[in-house]
Coordinates of C-alpha atoms in Angstrom, one line a residue:
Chain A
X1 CA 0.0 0.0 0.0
X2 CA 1.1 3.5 0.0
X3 CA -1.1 6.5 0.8
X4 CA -0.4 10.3 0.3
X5 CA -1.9 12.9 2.7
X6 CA -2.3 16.8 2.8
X7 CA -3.4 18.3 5.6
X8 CA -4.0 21.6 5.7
X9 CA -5.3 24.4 7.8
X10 CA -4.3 27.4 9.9
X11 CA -1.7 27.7 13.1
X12 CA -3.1 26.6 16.3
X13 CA -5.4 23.9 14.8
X14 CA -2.6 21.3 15.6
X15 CA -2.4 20.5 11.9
X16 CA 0.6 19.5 12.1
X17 CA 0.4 17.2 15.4
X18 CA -2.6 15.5 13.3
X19 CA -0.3 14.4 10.6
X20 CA 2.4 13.3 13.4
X21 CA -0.5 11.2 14.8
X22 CA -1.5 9.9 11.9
X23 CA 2.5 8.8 10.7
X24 CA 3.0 7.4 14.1
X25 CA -0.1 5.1 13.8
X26 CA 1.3 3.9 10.4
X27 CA 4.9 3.2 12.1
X28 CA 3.1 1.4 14.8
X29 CA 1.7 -0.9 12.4
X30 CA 5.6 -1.5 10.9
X31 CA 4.9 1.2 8.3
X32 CA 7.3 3.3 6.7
X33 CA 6.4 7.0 7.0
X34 CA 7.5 10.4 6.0
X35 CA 6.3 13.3 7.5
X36 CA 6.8 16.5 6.2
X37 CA 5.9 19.9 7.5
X38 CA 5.9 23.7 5.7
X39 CA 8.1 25.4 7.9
X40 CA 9.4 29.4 8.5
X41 CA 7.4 32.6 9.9
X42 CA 4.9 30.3 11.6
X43 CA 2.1 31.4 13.9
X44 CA -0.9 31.1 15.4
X45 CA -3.4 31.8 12.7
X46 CA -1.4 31.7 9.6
X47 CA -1.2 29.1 7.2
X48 CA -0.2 25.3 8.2
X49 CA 0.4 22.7 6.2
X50 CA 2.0 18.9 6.1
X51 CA 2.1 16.1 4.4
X52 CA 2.7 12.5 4.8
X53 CA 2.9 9.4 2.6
X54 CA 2.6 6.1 4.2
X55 CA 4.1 3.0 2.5
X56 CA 4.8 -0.5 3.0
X57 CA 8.5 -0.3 1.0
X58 CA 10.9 2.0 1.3
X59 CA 9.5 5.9 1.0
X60 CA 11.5 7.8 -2.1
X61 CA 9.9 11.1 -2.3
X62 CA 8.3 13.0 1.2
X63 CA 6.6 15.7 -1.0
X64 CA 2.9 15.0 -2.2
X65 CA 2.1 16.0 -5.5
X66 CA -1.3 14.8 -6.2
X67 CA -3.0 13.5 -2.5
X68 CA -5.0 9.9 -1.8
X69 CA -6.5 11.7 1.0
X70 CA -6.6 16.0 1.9
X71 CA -8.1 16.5 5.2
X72 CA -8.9 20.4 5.3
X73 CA -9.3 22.2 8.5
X74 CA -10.8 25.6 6.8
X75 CA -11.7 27.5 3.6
X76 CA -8.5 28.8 3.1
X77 CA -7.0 25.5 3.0
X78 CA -9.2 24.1 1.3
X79 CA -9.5 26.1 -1.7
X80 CA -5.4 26.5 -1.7
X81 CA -5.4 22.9 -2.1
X82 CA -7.7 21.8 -4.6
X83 CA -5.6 22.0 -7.4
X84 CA -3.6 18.6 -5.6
X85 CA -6.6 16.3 -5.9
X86 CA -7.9 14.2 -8.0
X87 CA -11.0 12.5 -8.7
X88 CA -9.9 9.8 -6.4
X89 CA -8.8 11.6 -3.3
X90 CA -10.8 11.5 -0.2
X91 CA -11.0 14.8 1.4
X92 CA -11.9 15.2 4.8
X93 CA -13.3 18.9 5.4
X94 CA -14.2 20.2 8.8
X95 CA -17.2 21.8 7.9
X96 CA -17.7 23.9 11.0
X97 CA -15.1 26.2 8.9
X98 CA -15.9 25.6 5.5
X99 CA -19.1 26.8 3.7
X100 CA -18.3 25.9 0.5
X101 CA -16.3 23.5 -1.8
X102 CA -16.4 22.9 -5.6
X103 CA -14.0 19.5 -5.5
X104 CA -15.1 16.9 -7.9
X105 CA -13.9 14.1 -5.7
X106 CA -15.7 10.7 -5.3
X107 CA -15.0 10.6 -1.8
X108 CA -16.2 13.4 0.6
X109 CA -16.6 13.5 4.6
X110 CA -17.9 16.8 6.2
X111 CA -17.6 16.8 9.7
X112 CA -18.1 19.4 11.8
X113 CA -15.1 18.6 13.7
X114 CA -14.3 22.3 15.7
X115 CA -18.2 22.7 16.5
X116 CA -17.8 19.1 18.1
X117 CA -14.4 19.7 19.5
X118 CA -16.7 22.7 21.1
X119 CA -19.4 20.3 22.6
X120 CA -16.5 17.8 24.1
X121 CA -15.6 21.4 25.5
X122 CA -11.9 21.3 24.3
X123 CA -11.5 23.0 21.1
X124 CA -8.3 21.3 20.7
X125 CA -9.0 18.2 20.2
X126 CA -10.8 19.3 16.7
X127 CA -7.5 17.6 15.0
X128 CA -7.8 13.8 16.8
X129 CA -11.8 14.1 15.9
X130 CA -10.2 14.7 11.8
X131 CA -8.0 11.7 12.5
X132 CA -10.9 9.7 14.1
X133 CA -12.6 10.6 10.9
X134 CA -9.9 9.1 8.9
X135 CA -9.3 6.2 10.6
X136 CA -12.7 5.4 10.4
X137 CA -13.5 6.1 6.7
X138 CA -10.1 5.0 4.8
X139 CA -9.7 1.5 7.1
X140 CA -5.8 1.4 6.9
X141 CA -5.0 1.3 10.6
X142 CA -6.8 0.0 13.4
X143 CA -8.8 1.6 16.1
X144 CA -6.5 0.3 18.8
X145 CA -3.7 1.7 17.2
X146 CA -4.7 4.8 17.5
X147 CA -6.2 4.4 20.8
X148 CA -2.3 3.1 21.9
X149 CA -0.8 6.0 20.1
X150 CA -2.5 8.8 21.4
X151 CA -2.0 7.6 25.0
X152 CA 2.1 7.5 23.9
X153 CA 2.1 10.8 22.4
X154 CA -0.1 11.7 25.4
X155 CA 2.6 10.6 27.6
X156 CA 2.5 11.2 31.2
X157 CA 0.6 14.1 30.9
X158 CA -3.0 13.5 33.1
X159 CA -5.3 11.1 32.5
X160 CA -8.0 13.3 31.9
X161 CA -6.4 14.8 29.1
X162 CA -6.0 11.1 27.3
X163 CA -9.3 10.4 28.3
X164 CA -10.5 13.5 26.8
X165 CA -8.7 12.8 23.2
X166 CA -9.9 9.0 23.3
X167 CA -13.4 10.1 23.2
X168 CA -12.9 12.8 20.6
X169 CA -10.8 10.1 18.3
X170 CA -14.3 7.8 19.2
X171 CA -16.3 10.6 18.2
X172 CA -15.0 11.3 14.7
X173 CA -14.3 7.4 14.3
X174 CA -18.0 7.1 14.5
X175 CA -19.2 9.8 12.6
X176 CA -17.5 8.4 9.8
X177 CA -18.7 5.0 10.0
X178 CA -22.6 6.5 9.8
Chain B
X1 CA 19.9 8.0 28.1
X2 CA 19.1 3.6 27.8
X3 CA 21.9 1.4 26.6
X4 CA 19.1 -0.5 23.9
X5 CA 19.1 0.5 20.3
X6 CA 15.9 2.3 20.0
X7 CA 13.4 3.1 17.4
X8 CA 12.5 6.5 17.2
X9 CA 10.2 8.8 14.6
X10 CA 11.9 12.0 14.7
X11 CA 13.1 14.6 12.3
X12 CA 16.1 14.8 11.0
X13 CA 17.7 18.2 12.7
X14 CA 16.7 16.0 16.3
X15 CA 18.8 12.8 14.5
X16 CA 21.4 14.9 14.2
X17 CA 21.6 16.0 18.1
X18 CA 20.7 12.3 18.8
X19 CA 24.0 11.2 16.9
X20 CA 25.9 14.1 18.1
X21 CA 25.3 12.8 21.8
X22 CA 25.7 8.7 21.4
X23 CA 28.8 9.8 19.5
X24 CA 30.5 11.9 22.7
X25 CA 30.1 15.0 21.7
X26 CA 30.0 17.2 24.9
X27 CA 30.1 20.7 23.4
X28 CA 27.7 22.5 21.4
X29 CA 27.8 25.9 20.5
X30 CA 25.5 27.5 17.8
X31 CA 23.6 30.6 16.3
X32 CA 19.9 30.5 15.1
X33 CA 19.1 29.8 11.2
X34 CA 16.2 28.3 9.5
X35 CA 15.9 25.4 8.9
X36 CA 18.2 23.8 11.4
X37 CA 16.5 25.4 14.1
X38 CA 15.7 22.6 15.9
X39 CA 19.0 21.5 16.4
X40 CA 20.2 23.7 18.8
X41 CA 16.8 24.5 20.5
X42 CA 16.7 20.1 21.0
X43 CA 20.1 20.5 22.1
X44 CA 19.9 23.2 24.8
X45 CA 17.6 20.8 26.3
X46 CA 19.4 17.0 25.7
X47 CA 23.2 18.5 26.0
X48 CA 22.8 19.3 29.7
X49 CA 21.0 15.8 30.1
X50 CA 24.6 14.5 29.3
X51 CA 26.6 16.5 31.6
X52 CA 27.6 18.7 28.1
X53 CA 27.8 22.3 27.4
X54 CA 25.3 24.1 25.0
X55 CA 26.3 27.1 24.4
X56 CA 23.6 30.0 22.2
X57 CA 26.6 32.1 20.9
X58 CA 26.4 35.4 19.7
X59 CA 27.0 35.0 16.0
X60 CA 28.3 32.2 13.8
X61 CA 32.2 33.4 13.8
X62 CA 32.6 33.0 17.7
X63 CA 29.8 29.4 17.6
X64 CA 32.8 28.2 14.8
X65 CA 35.8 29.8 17.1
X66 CA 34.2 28.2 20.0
X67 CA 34.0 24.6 18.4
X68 CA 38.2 25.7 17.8
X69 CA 38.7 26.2 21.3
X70 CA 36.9 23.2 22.7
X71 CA 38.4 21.2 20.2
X72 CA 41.8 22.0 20.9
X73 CA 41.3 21.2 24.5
X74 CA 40.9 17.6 23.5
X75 CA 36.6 17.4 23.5
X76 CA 34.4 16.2 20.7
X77 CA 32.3 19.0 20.0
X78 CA 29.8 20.3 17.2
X79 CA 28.2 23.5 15.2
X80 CA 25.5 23.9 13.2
X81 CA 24.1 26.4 10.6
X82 CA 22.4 26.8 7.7
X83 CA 23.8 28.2 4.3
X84 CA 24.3 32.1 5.0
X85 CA 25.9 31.1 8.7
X86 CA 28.4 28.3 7.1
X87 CA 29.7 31.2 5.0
X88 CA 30.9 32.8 8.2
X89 CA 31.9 29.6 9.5
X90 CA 34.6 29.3 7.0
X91 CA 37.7 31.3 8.2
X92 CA 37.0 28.9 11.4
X93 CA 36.9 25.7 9.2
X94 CA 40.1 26.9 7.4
X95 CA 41.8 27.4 10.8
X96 CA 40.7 24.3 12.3
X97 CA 41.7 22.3 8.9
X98 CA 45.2 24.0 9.4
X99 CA 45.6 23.6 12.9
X100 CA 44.3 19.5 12.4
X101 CA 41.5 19.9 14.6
X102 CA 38.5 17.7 14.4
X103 CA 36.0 19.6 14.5
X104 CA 32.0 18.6 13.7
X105 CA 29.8 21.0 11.3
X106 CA 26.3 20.4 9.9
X107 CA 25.2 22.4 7.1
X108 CA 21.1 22.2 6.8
X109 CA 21.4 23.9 3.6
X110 CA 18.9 26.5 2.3
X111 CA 18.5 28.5 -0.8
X112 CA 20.9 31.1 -1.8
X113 CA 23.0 33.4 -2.7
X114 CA 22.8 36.1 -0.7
X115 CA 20.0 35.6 2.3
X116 CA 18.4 33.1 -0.4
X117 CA 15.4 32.1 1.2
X118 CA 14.4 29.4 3.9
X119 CA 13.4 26.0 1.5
X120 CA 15.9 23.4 0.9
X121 CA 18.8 23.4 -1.3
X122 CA 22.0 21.5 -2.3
X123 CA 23.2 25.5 -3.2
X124 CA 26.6 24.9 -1.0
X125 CA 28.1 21.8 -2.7
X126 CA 30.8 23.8 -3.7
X127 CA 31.4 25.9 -0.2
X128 CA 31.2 22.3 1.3
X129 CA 33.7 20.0 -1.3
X130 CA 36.0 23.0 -2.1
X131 CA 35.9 25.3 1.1
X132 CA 37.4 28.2 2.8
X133 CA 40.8 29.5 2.2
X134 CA 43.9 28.2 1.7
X135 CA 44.5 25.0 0.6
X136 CA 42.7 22.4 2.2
X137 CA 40.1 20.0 2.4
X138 CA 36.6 18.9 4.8
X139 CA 35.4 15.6 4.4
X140 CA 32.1 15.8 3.9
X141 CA 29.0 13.7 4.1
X142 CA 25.9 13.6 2.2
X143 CA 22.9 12.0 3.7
X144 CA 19.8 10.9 1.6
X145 CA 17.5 10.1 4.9
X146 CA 16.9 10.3 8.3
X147 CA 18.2 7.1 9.4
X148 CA 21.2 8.8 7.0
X149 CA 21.6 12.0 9.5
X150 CA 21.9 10.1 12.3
X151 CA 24.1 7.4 11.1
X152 CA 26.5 9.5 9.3
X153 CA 27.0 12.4 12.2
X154 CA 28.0 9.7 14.2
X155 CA 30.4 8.6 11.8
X156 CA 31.3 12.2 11.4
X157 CA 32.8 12.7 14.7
X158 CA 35.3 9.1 13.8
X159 CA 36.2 10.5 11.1
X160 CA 37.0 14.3 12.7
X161 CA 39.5 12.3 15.1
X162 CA 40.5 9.7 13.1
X163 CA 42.5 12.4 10.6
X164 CA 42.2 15.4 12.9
X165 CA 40.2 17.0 10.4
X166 CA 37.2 19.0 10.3
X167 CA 33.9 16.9 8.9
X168 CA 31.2 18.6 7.3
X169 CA 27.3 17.0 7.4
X170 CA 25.7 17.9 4.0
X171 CA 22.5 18.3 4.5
X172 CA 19.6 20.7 3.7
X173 CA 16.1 22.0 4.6
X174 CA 14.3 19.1 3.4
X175 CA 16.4 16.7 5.2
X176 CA 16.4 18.9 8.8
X177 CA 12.4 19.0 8.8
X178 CA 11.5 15.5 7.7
X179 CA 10.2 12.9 10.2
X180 CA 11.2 9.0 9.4
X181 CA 11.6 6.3 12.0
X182 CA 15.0 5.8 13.3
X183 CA 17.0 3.2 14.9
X184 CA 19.1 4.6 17.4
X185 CA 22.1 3.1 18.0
X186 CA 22.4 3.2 21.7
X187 CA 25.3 0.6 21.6
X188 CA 27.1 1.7 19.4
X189 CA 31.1 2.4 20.3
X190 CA 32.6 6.0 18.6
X191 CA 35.9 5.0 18.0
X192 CA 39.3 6.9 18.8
X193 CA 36.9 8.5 21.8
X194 CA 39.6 7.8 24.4
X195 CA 42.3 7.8 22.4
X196 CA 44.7 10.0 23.8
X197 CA 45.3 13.7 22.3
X198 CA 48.8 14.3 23.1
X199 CA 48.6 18.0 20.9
X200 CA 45.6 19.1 22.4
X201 CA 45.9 21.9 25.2
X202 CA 44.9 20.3 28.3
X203 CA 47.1 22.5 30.8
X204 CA 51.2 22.2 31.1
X205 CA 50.9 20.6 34.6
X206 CA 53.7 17.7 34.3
X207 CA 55.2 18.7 30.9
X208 CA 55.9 21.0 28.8
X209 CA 53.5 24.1 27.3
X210 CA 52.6 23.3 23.9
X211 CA 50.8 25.3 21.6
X212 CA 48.5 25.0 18.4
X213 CA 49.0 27.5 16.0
X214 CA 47.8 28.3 12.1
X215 CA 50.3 30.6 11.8
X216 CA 53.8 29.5 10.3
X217 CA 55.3 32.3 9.3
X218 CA 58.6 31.3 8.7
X219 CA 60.2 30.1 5.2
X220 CA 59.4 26.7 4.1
X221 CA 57.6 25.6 7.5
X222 CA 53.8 26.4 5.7
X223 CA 55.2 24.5 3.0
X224 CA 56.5 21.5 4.7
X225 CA 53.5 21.9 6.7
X226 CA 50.9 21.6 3.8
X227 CA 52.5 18.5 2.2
X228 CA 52.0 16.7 5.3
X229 CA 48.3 18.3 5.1
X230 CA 48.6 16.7 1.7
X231 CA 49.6 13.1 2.6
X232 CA 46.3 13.2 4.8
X233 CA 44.1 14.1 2.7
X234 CA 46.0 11.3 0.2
X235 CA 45.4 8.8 2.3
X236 CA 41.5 9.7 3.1
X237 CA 41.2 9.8 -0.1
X238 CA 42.1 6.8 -0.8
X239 CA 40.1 5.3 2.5
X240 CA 37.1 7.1 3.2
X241 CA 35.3 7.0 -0.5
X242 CA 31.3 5.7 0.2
X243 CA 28.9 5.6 -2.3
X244 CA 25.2 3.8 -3.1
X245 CA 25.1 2.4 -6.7
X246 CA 22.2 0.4 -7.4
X247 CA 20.7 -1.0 -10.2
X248 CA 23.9 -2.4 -12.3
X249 CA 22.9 -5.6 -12.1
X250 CA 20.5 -4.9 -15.1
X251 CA 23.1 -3.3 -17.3
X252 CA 21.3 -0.1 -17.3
X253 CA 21.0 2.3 -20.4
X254 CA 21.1 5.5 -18.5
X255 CA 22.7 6.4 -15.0
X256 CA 21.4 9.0 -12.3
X257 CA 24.1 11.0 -10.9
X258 CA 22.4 12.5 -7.6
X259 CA 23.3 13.2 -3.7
X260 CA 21.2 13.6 -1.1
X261 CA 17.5 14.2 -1.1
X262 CA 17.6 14.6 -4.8
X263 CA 19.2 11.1 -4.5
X264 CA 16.4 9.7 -2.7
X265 CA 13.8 11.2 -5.0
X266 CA 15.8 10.0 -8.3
X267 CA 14.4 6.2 -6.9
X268 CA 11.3 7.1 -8.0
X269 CA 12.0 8.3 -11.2
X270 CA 14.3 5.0 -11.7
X271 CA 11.0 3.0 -10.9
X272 CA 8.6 5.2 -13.2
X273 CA 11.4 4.7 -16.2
X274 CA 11.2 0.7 -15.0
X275 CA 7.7 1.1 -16.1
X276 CA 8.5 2.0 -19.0
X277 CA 10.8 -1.1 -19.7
X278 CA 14.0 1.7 -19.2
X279 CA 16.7 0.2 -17.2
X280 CA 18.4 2.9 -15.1
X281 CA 21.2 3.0 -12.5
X282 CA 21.9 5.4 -9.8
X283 CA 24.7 6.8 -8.5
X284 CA 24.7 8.1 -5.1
X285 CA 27.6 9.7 -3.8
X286 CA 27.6 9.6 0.4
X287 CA 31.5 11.4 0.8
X288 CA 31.1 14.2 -1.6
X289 CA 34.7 14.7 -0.4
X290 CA 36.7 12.5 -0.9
X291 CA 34.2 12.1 -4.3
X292 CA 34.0 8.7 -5.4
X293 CA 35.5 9.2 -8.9
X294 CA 36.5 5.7 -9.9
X295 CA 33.1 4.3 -8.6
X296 CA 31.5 6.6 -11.2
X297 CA 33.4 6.3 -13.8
X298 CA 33.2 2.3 -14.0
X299 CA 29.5 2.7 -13.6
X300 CA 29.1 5.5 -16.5
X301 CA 31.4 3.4 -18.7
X302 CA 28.6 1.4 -20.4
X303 CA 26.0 3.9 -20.1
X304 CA 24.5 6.3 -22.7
X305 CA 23.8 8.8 -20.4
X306 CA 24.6 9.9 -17.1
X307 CA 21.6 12.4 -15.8
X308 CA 22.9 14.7 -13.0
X309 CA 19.9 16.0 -10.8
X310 CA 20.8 18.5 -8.5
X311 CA 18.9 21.3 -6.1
X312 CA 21.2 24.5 -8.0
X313 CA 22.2 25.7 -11.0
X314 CA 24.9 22.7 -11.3
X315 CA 27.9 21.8 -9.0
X316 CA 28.4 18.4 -8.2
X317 CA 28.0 18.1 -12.3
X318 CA 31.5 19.5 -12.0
X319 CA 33.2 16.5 -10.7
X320 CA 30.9 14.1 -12.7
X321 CA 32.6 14.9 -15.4
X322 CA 35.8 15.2 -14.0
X323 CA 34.9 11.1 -13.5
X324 CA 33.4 10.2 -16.8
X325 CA 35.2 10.0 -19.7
X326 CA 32.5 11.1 -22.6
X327 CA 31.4 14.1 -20.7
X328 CA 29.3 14.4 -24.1
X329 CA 26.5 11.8 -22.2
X330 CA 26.6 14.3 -19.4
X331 CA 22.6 15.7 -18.9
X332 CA 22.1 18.1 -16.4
X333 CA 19.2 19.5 -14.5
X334 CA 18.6 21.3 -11.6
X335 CA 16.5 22.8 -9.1
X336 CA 17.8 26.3 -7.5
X337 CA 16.2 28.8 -5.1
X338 CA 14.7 26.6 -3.3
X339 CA 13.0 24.2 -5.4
X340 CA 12.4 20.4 -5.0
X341 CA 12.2 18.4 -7.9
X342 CA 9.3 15.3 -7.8
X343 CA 10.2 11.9 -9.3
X344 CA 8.0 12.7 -12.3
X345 CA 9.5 15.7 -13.0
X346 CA 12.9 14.3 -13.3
X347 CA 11.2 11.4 -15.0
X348 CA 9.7 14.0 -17.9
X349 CA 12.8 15.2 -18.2
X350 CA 14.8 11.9 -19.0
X351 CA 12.1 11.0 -21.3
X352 CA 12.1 14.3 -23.1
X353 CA 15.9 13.6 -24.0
X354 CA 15.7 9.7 -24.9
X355 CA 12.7 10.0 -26.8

C-alpha cells in the first residue's frame, strides 16, 4: 500500500500534530512514514500545512504531489489545495469552517469537527476528531492503534487529558462509519 | 539515556543531536538559522542531560571559534548552521583544517545566494567540497535520509579524530524538517573517543607548554606543513570513499548521478522509467569529499547517459565529469532557489531527452 496525505489548515489547529499522529499510527503498524511539514514565519493563525505518505517499501519522495486523502481544517485550506486532488482523493473537510467546496472528488466527509471539538468542550482536540474521521472512513489502521498511540504521544501528561482525546478520536471514528 | 538500540520517529535536525550525543560529543555551540533550528533549541535541552555544554553564541564566527577552542582542549564537539551562517563559518573551518583539529559542522542547507530564502537546497556543494581559504580539504558527508543524519554524524565525529580534520554534514532543509523512524544506535562504540590527544591543550601541569598555532610564518615551514596536510588528505582519499550504486545488475542504459534528497527522489523516477521497460542505474555519492571518482566512472562506462539532478544551478556536475570519460552523455538539470524536484518531473525530463 502506499497513501499520500495533505493536511491543511491554519496555526493553532494542531495540523501539524494530526499528521504526526497519523504517521506514528502507520509506524506502529511496521509502516514506513514520511512526514513532512511547511516550515518558516509560523504562527498562530497563519497558514499550516504537512504532508505525509505512508508506504509498505521503502518511501523515495516525502513531498505530495497529487493526495490519496486532503483533510482540510478551513476555507482557506481548502480552496489552496484543490488543485492537488484528484477525482480519487478523499478529502476530509471540517465543515464547521468551511461553507463551501467545488472538489469533484468521489469521496467526501464533512464533519463538523471544531463545532464538536466545542461540545467535548476542548477545542483542541478538533485535530484527533479529523484523524478519528480518517481512521474510520479510509480503514488502513486500526482503532487500537490509534487508541495506543494517542495515549504515547499523550505521555504522562494527566489522564483526563488522554481520556478527553480518546473520546474525541471515538467521536470522529463514529461519525464516519454513519 | 538507555543502553538499547531504540526506534524513534523523529526529524532529521533531532537525529542529528541524537548522533551528536551517542557519538561523545559534549560541546555545542550554535547561532539561530532556518531550517536547522531545531537543532540547537533540541540540544539546549538533551546536551545538559549529558553533563555537556550548549552554548547559544552570539553569532556564527565566535559558535565556529568556539568549536576551535573546545576542540583544541581535546573534547568532541559540534556546530551547526544553515547556508548564510556556514559562509561565516569558513575562516574557522580553514583554521581548524590548518591547525588538524576535528572539529563537527552540519550544514542544513537553504536556498541562496545572498539571504536566499528558507526552503531546501543543495546551493553549498561547492562551499562544502572545495571550502574556505587556503589550501585544504573537509570531508564531507551527504545523507539521503533520516536514518542517513543520524548514522553519518555519528560517523562524522570518527572521522573528525580519526584524521584530525574538520567533517562537514551535508544536508539541507528538506532533510532537517523531515520525520522518518530511526533506529538509534544506543550501543554503538565511537571509535578513537579515548584515544589519547597528546597535541591538544589540556594545561602544562607535568610537561611541557605546547601550543596550536595556524600561523607559520617562517620560510618553508607552511610548506612542509601543507605537504604533510597533503599526505592526509591522500590517504583519506584513498580510504574514506562511500557511495550507493544500485541497479547495475540490469546493465542499465542510463545512469542517475544525484546526492542527497535529490538522491532519494531520483528512486522514484528510476521505478517510473522501469515502467517504461528503461533500465536505469543510480549513483549516489555519500562522501562528496573524498568524491568517489573511480566508482563513477566504471558505472558511466557502459551507459549512454549519465543524468545529474541537483537542487542548484549545477555543482556536483563539476566533478561528474571530471569522472566520466565522454562528458558528451553528461545531462544536467537542476533545481535552485529553493525548489524540489518530484520523481515525475525528473522522470519527464529523462524521457524528453531519450525519446
Amino acid at each position: 500500500m502506499k497513501e499520500q496525505i495533505i493536511i491543511a489548515g491554519s496555526g493553532g489547529q494542531g495540523v501539524l500534530t494530526l499528521g504526526i499522529f497519523i504517521a506514528r499510527v502507520a509506524v506502529y503498524e511496521n509502516k514506513n512514514a514520511a512526514w513532512l511539514p511547511s516550515y518558516g514565519a509560523e504562527k498562530r493563525g497563519g497558514f499550516s500545512f504537512c504532508s505525509l505518505v505512508i508506504s509498505d517499501e521503502e518511501i523515495f519522495s516525502p513531498v505530495v504531489e497529487t493526495a490519496d486523502t486532503l483533510i482540510a481544517f478551513d476555507q482557506r485550506a481548502l480552496d489552496s489545495y484543490v488543485q492537488r486532488t484528484s477525482k480519487k482523493t478523499l478529502v476530509i473537510e471540517n465543515s464547521s469552517l468551511i461553507l463551501h467546496d467545488n472538489i469533484n472528488a468521489d469521496k467526501k466527509i464533512l464533519i463538523p469537527a471544531s463545532d464538536m471539538a466545542k461540545n467535548l468542550d476542548a477545542s483542541k482536540v478538533a485535530n484527533i476528531i479529523m484523524a478519528g474521521a480518517y481512521i474510520g472512513i479510509r480503514k488502513l489502521f486500526s482503532q487500537e492503534s490509534a487508541r495506543v498511540v494517542i495515549q504515547d504521544m499523550l505521555g504522562s501528561k494527566a489522564g483526563k487529558l488522554i481520556e478527553k482525546n480518546l473520546s474525541a478520536f471515538e467521536q470522529g471514528f463514529d461519525f464516519a462509519g454513519k | 539515556m538507555t543502553s538499547d538500540n531504540k526506534k524513534a520517529f523523529i526529524k532529521g535536525n533531532h537525529a542529528v543531536v541524537e548522533a551528536a550525543l551517542d557519538a561523545g560529543c559534549r560541546f555545542y555551540a550554535g547561532y539561530p538559522i532556518t531550517p536547522q533550528n531545531e537543532i540547537p533549541e533540541f540540544m539546549s535541552k538533551r546536551m545538559p542531560e549529558v553533563g555537556g555544554t550548549f552554548i547559544q553564541a552570539e553569532s556564527e564566527l565566535i559558535s565556529v571559534n568556539m568549536v576551535f577552542g573546545a576542540v583544541a582542549a581535546g573534547a568532541r564537539a559540534m556546530t551547526t548552521s544553515s547556508s548564510p551562517g556556514i559562509s561565516l563559518m569558513q575562516e574557522g573551518i580553514s583554521y581548524m583544517a590548518g591547525c588538524e583539529l576535528p572539529g563537527v559542522l552540519v550544514n542544513v542547507m537553504r536556498g541562496g545566494p545572498g539571504l536566499g530564502n528558507i526552503q531546501p537546497s543543495q546551493s553549498d556543494y561547492f562551499q562544502a567540497v572545495k571550502p574556505g581559504h587556503g589550501d585544504f580539504r573537509m570531508i564531507t558527508l551527504a545523507p539521503s535520509s533520516i536514518q542517513e543524519m543520524y548514522d553519518l554524524t555519528f560517523d562524522a565525529f570518527d572521522l573528525a579524530d580519526k584524521y584530525r580534520n574538520p567533517v562537514m554534514i551535508l544536508a539541507d532543509g528538506l532533510l532537517g524538517q523531515l520525520m522518518e523512524n530511526v533506529e538509534l544506535k544506543r550501543d554503538r562504540k565511537p571509535l578513537y573517543l579515548n584515544t589519547p590527544k597528546p597535541w591538544a591543550l589540556t594545561g602544562a601541569k607535568g610537561r611541557d607548554g605546547q601550543r596550536i598555532l595556524s600561523l607559520l610564518m617562517q620560510p618553508g615551514v607552511l610548506e612542509k606543513h601543507n605537504f604533510k596536510l597533503k599526505e592526509k588528505y591522500d590517504l583519506i582519499t584513498k580510504t574514506e570513499k562511500r557511495f550507493e550504486l544500485s541497479g547495475m545488475e540490469n546493465n542499465p542504459d542510463y545512469l542517475i548521478a544525484a546526492f542527497g534528497t535529490v538522491g532519494r527522489i531520483s528512486k522514484g523516477t528510476i521505478r517510473l522509467l522501469k515502467q517504461d521497460g528503461i533500465n536505469t542505474g543510480l549513483f549516489r555519492p555519500i562522501t562528496v569529499w573524498p568524491y568517489p571518482y573511480e566508482a563513477l566512472k566504471e558505472a558511466a562506462k557502459n551507459v549512454k547517459k549519465i543524468f545529474v539532478f541537483e537542487m542548484n544551478l549545477g555543482q556536483m556536475v563539476e566533478d561528474v565529469r571530471l569522472a566520466v570519460e565522454d562528458s558528451s552523455k553528461i545531462e544536467f538539470y537542476g533545481r535552485p532557489g529553493g525548489g524540489v524536484p518530484t520523481a515525475e518531473e525528473l522522470y519527464n525530463f529523462i524521457k524528453g531527452k531519450v525519446g
